[in-house]
XYZ file of C-alpha atoms in Angstrom:
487
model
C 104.486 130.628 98.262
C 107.794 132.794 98.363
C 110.360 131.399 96.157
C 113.345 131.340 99.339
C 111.851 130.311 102.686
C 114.104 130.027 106.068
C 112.855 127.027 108.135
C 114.338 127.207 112.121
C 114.341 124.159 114.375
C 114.859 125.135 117.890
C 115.596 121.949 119.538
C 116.964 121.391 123.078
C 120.190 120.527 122.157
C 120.839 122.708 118.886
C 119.354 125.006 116.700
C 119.306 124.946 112.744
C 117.999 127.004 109.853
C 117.757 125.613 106.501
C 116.961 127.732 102.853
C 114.823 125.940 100.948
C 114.628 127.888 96.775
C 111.840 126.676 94.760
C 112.599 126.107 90.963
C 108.876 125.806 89.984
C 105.818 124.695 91.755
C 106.925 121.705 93.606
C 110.670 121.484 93.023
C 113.147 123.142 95.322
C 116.863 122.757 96.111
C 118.480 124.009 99.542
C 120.963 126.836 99.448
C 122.108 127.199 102.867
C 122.161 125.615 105.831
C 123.376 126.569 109.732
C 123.790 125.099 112.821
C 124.172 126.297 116.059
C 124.780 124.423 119.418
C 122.995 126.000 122.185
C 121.132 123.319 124.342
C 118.189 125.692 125.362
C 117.178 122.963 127.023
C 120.228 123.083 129.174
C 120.499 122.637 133.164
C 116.406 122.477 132.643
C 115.353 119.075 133.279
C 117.285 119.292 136.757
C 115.615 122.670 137.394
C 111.364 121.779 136.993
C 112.159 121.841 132.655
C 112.706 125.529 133.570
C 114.559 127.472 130.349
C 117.858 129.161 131.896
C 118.776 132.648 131.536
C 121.972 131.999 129.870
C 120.728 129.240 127.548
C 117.566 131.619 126.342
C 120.175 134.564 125.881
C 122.715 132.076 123.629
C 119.183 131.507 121.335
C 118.089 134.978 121.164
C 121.614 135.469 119.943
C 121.425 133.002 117.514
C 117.597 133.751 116.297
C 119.097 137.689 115.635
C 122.177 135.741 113.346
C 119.778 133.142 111.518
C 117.300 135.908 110.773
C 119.929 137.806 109.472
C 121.533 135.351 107.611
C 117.838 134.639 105.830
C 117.724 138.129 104.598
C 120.901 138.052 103.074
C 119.766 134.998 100.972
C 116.331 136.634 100.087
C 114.181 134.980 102.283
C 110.250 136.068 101.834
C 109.799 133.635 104.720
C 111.127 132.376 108.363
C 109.444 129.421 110.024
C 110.425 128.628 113.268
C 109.582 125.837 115.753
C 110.078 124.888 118.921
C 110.089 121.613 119.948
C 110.865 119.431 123.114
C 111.988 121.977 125.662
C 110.095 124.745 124.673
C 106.991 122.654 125.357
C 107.991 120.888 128.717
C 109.504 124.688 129.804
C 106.989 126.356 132.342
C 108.499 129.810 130.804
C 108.092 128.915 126.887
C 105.533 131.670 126.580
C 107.898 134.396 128.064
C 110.941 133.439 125.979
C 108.547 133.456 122.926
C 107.436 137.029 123.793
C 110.835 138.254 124.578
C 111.615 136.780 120.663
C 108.815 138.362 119.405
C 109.436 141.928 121.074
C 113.022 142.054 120.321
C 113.644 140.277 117.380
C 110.001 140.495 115.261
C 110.085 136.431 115.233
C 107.308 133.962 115.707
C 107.867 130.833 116.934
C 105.257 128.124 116.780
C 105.509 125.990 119.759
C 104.431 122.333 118.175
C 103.540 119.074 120.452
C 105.430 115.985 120.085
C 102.822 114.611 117.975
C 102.941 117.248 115.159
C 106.852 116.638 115.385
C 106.801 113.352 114.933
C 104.398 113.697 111.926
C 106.549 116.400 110.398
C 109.550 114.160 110.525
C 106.869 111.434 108.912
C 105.655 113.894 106.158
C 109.951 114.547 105.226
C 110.622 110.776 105.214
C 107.548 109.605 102.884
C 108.285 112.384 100.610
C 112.011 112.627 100.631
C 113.550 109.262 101.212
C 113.316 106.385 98.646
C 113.573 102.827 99.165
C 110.224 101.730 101.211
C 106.820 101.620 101.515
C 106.179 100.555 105.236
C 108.831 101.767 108.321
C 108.914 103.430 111.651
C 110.417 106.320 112.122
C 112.708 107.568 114.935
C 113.753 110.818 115.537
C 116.167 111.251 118.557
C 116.380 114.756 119.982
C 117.502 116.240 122.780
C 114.548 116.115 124.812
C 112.260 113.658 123.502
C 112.424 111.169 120.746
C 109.637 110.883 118.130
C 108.379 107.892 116.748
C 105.902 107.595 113.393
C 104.591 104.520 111.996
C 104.262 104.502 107.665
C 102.263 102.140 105.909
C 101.911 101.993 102.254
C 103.626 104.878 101.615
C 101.301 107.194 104.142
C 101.412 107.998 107.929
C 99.151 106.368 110.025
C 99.929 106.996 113.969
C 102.608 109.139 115.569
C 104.281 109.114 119.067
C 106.432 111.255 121.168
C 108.660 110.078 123.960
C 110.094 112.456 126.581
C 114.042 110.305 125.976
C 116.181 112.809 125.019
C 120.208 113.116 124.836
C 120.313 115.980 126.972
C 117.418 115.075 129.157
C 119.344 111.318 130.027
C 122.702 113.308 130.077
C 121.649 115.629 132.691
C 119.488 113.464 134.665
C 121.846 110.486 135.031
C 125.119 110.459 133.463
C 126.206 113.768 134.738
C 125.407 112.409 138.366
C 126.781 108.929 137.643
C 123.388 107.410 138.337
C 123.191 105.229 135.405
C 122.371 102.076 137.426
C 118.759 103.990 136.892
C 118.303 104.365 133.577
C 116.609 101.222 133.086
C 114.417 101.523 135.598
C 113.515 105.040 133.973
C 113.129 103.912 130.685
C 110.959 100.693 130.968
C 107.564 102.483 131.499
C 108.586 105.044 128.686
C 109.607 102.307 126.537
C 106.274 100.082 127.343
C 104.309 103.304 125.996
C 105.264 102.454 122.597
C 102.117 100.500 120.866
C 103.337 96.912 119.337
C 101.439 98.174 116.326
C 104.318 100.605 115.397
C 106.458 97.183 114.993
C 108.485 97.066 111.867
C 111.177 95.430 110.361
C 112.733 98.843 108.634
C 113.508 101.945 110.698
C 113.694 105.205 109.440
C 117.046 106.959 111.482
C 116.327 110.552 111.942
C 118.033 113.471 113.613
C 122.017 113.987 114.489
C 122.667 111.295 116.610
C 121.402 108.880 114.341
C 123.298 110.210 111.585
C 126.925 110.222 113.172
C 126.293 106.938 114.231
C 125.776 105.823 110.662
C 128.261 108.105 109.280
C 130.550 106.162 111.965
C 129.364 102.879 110.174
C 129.650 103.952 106.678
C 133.860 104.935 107.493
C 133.765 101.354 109.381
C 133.225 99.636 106.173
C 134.939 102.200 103.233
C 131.431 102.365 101.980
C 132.198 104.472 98.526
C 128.668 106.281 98.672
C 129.816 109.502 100.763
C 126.398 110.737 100.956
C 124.105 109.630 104.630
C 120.523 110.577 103.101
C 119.300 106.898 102.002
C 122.537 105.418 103.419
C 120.592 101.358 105.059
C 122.379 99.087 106.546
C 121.485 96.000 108.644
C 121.294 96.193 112.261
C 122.851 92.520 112.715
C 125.514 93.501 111.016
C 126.417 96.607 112.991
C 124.855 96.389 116.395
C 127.938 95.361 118.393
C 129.451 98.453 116.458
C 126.724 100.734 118.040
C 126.804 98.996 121.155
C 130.600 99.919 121.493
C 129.429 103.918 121.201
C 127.514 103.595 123.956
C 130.192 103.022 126.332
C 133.071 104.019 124.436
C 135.889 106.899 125.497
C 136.596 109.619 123.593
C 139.843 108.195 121.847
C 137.371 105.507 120.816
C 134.172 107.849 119.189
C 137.433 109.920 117.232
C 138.723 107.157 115.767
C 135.485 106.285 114.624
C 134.727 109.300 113.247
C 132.286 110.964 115.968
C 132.426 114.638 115.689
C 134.131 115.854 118.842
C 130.704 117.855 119.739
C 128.647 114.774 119.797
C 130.903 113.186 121.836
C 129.194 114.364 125.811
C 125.674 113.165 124.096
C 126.747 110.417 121.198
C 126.479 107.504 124.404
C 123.272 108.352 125.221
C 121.643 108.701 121.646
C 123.323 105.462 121.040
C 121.862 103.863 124.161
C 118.121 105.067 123.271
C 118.621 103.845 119.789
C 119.002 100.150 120.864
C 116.273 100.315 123.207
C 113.757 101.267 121.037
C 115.376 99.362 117.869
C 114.825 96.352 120.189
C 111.137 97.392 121.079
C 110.316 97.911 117.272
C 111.925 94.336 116.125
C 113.862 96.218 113.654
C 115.854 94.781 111.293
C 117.108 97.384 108.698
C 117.721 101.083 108.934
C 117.323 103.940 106.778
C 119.453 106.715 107.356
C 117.508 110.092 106.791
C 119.114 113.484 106.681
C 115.611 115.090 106.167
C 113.579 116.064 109.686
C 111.440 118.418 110.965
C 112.491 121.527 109.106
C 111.844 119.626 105.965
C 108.389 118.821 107.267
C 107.897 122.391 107.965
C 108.490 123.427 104.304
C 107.154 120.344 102.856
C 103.499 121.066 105.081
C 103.590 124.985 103.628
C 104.279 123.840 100.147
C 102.212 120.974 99.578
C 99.418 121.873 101.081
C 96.777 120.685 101.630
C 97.647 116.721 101.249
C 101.257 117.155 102.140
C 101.957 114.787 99.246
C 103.751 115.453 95.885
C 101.633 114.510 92.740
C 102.222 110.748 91.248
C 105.396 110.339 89.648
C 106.683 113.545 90.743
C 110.246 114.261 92.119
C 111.201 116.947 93.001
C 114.989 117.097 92.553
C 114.633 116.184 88.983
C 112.340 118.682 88.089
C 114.795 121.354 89.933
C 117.649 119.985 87.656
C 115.847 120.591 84.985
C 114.560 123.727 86.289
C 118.361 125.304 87.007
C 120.325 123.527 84.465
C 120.171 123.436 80.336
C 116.954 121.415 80.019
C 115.635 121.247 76.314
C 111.349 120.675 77.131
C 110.615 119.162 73.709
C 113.326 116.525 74.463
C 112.182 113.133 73.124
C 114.975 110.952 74.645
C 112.829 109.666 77.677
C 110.402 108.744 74.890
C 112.935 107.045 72.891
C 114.478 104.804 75.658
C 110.918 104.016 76.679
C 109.982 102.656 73.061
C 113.567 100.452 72.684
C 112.777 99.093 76.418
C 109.973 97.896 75.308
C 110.129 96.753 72.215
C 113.402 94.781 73.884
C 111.560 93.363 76.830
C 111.816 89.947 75.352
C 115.368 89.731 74.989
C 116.420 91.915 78.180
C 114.064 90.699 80.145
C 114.566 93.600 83.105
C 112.063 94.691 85.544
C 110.026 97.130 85.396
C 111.842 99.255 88.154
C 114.698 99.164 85.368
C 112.742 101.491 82.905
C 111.983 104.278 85.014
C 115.732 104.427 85.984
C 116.498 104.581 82.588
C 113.709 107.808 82.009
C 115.131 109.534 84.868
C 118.857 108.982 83.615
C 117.718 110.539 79.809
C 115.699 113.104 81.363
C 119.245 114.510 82.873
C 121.805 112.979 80.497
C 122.456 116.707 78.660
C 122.512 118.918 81.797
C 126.397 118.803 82.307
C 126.090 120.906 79.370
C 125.472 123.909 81.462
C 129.096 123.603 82.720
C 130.804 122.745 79.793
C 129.904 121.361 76.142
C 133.260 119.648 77.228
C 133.082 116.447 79.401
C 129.370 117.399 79.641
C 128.663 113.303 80.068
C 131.247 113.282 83.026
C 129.632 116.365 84.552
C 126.168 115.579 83.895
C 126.917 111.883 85.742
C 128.286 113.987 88.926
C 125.369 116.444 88.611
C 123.081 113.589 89.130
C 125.021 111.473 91.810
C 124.968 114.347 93.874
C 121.841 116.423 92.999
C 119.350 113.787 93.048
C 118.864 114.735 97.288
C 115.521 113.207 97.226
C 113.384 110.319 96.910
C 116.399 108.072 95.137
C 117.731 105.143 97.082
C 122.177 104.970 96.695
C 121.436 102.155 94.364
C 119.140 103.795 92.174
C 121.554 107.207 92.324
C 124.699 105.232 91.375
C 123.246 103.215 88.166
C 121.517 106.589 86.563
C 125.012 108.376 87.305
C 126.982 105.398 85.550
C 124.464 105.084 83.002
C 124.872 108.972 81.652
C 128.649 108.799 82.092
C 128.969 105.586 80.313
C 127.415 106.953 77.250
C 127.422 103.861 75.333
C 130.837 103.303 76.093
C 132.162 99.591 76.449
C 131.652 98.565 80.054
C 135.185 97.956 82.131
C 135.620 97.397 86.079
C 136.972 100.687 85.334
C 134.476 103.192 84.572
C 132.310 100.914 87.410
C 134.531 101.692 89.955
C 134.130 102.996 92.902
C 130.553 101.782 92.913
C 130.561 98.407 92.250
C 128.744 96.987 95.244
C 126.204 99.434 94.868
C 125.452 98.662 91.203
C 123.295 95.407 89.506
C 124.771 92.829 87.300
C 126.965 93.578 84.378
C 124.072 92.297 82.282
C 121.666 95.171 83.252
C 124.018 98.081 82.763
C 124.811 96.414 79.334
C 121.165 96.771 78.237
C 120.339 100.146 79.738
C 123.666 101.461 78.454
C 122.741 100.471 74.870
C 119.563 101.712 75.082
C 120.207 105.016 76.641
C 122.898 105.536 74.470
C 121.093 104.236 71.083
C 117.838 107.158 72.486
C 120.375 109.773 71.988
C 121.827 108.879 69.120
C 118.123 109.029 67.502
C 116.710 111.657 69.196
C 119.754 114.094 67.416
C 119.454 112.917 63.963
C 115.789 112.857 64.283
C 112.954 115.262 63.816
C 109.372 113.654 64.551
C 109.323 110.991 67.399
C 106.227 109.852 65.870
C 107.617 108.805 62.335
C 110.323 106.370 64.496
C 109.093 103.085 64.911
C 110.929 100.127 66.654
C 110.344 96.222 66.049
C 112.370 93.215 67.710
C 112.595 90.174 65.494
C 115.075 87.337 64.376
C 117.605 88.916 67.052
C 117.728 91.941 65.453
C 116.338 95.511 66.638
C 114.343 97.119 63.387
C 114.348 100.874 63.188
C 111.701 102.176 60.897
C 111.562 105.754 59.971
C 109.938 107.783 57.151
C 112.666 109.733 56.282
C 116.866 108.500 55.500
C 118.966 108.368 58.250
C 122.257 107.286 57.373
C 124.017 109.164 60.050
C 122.068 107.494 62.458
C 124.077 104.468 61.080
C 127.463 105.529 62.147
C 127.050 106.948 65.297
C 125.373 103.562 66.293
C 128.949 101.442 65.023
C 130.167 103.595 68.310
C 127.917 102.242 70.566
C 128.099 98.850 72.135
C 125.995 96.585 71.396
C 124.149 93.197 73.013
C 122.097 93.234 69.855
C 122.207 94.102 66.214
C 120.356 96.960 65.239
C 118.972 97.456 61.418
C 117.830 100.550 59.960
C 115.403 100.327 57.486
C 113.547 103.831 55.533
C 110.018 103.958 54.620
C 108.240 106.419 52.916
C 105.033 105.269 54.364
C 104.160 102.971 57.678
C-alpha cells in the first residue's frame, strides 16, 4: 500500500480530502486535511435529484485543487467517493465521465449501505469507549445508520434525511408543518433491532452540535473525537438549535456556515435519537473517508490485529522510540506483584503499558522538559481508539513522573481523571519502571516480591543508584532493595 494516500468524500453538502501517512504496516497519522463547501447536491432534490450545472462545475473545480493539493504531499493514491447525491442524481454517470476525461479521477459511486458500513468500519476501529452502539451519520442527503455489537458490525441502513435535502424541500418554502408527515414512514423504516442505549455521532452536524455542548459546559478536553455526553442532560440544549436564530447558534459556538443547515441536522438527530432509545452519545470525528483508508489498508477483515493501536505504534514509529525498552515490562511486573495492596482493575494496567511505552518520546523535541512534552505528545497524538478519560490519565501519568501529586499538576483535568488513590499507585509504579529500567541491564535478573508492606527488589547484580533515585519518588509503599548473586 503507498505510504501517503488522499481519501475524497464528495458529499451533497461538502467535499473533503484527508492524507492519511503510514508509519509502518498498520499505523498511520493524518497530515492534511481540506474542506470545501459546494452542495453538489444543490437545487437537486427540487429538480428530479438532477446535479446542476453550476454545482458540478464548483466540484470539478475543487476535484482539480484536492488532486493537486495530494501531489504536493506525495500522494501514491486518491480515493474518491460519492455518496448521497451522486447516487439519487439521474446524471451521476455523466459528471463521473466529465471527471474522468478532464481531470484523470475515478470516483466510485457507493450505495448507502456501503456508506453506512464504512462509517461502521472507522468507528469500531477508531473510537474507544464501547463495545455495542448505533451509529448515525447525518449528511446532506441521506443519513446512515449501523448497528455494532461486540465490537463488530452486524446490519447497516441508509435513510434518504439529509440537511440539504429537508432544507430545500421544506424550510426554504416554509412548509415545515410537513416534515412530520415526511419523516414518519422514513423513520418507521428503521428496524427496532438497531435499538441502543449508546449512539455513535458522526458527520459535521453532529459534531458542531457537540462542540456547541462541550463550550456550554467549559469542558477542559478541547478535542470532539471520543467527546460522550448524556442526552438527558443536553437535549433541551439541542432542541434550542433546532429553532434557534442566528444570534442564538453564534453565541453557542455554531460555525456561521452551518448555520442555513445546523436546524435541520439538529431536528433529524432527535428524531432518530428518539427512535433508537438512546441514551449516551459518542462523538466521532472519524467517517467515511476513514473507512475508505481503513477498508484499503486492512484488508481483508477490515480489523486491526488484537491489542493493536495504531496511534501508538505511529508515535513510536515518528518519535525517539528505543525497541529494546523494558519499561512496559517493568511496570507490568510491580503491578502485579502490587495487586494485593493496590487493588486496581485490570483496565488500570494496560493504561499504565501504554503511558511507559511513550513516556521518553518528548525526547525528540528536547532532552529538556522531555516529561512535559512527552505528556502533550500523548494527550494530543493518541487520535485513536483512546476514550478522553483514558487520554488524560496516561498524559498526567508521564508528566507527573513520580512527582508528589497536587490539585495542581491535576488541573485542568480533574473531572476527567479517577481517584487520587489510582494516580498515586500508577504514578509510583511508572515512575519506580523507569528508575530500574536505566540503572538496569537484564530485565530477567530483576525480580519483584510484596511482603510485610514492603516491595522487595531482587537483582543479581548491586544497584545502589537505584536507591537514590527511588528517595525522589513518592511513595504509597516502602520499597527494599536487596542483591543476590544467585536467585
Amino acid at each position: 500500500m503507498a505510504k501517503r494516500t488522499a481519501v475524497v468524500d464528495l458529499g451533497s453538502n461538502s467535499i473533503r480530502m484527508v492524507v492519511f501517512e503510514k508509519t509502518s504496516r498498520y499505523a498511520f497519522h493524518v497530515i492534511g486535511e481540506y474542506k470545501q463547501k459546494v452542495r453538489l447536491g444543490e437545487n437537486a432534490y427540487n429538480n428530479g435529484k438532477i446535479l446542476q450545472a453550476e454545482a458540478m462545475s464548483k466540484a470539478e473545480e475543487v476535484l482539480a485543487f484536492f488532486k493537486e493539493k495530494a501531489i504536493k504531499n506525495k500522494c501514491k493514491k486518491m480515493l474518491i467517493v460519492g455518496t448521497s447525491a451522486l447516487r439519487d442524481a439521474p446524471n451521476s454517470k455523466e459528471f463521473i465521465k466529465r471527471i474522468w476525461n478532464n481531470l484523470g479521477l475515478h470516483i466510485r459511486c457507493i450505495d448507502g449501505k456501503t456508506e453506512s458500513y464504512l462509517g461502521g468500519v472507522a468507528a469500531v476501529n477508531l473510537l474507544g469507549g464501547f463495545d455495542n452502539a448505533t451509529t448515525l451519520d447525518i449528511g446532506g442527503g441521506s443519513s446512515e445508520l449501523c448497528l455494532i455489537k461486540n465490537g463488530k458490525i452486524v446490519d447497516a441502513l441508509s435513510l434518504d434525511i439529509g440537511t440539504v435535502r429537508l432544507k430545500e424541500l421544506f424550510y426554504d418554502n416554509n412548509k415545515q408543518e410537513k416534515l412530520e408527515e415526511f419523516l414518519k414512514p422514513i423513520l418507521g423504516l428503521i428496524p427496532s433491532h438497531f435499538k441502543n442505549e449508546n449512539l455513535i455521532a458522526i458527520g459535521g452536524s453532529l459534531r458542531a452540535i457537540s462542540s456547541s455542548i462541550m463550550q456550554k459546559n467549559s469542558y477542559p478536553l478541547k478535542i470532539l473525537h471520543g467527546f460522550c455526553y448524556l442526552l438527558k442532560d443536553e437535549k433541551a440544549h439541542i432542541n434550542k438549535i433546532s429553532t434557534a436564530s442566528p444570534d442564538f447558534l453564534a453565541n453557542c459556538g455554531i460555525k456561521k456556515d452551518r448555520f442555513d443547515t445546523i436546524q435541520e441536522g439538529a431536528l433529524i438527530f432527535l428524531k432518530v435519537i428518539e427512535k433508537l432509545g438512546s441514551k449516551r452519545v459518542i462523538t466521532s470525528g472519524v467517517g467515511v473517508r476513514e473507512g475508505v483508508y481503513l477498508q484499503d489498508l486492512l484488508r481483508p477483515l477490515h480489523t486491526f490485529p488484537a491489542s493493536f493501536n495504531p496511534s501508538i505504534k505511529s508515535l513510536q514509529d515518528r518519535f525517539f522510540w528505543d525497541k529494546k525498552c523494558v519499561i512496559p515490562y517493568y511496570a507490568t511486573q510491580i503491578f502485579d506483584s502490587l495487586i494485593s495492596v493496590h487493588n486496581l482493575q485490570s483496565s488500570y494496567k494496560q493504561i499504565l503499558i501504554w503511558a511507559a511505552k511513550l513516556s521518553y518520546i518528548g525526547r525528540y523535541l528536547n532532552f529538556y522538559f522531555s516529561n512535559e512534552h512527552s505528556a502533550y505528545m500523548a494527550l494530543h497524538g493518541l487520535n485513536y481508539g483512546f476514550t478522553h478519560e483514558q487520554k488524560v490519565l496516561i498524559s498526567v501519568l508521564i508528566r507527573l513522573n513520580g512527582k508528589k501529586i497536587t490539585p495542581y499538576n491535576l488541573d485542568p483535568y480533574q473531572s476527567l481523571l479517577p481517584d487520587t488513590q489510582v494516580i498515586v499507585w500508577l504514578n509510583f509504579i511508572l515512575a519506580l519502571a523507569k528508575i530500574i529500567a536505566v540503572f538496569s541491564h537484564d530485565c530477567k535478573k530483576i525480580h519483584f516480591n510484596y511482603t510485610q508492606n514492603v516491595l522487595h527488589i531482587y537483582a543479581n547484580s548491586k544497584l545502589e543508584m537505584i536507591s537514590d533515585e527511588i528517595k525522589k519518588i513518592n511513595k504509597p509503599i516502602s520499597v527494599n532493595l536487596i542483591y543476590k548473586e544467585n536467585f
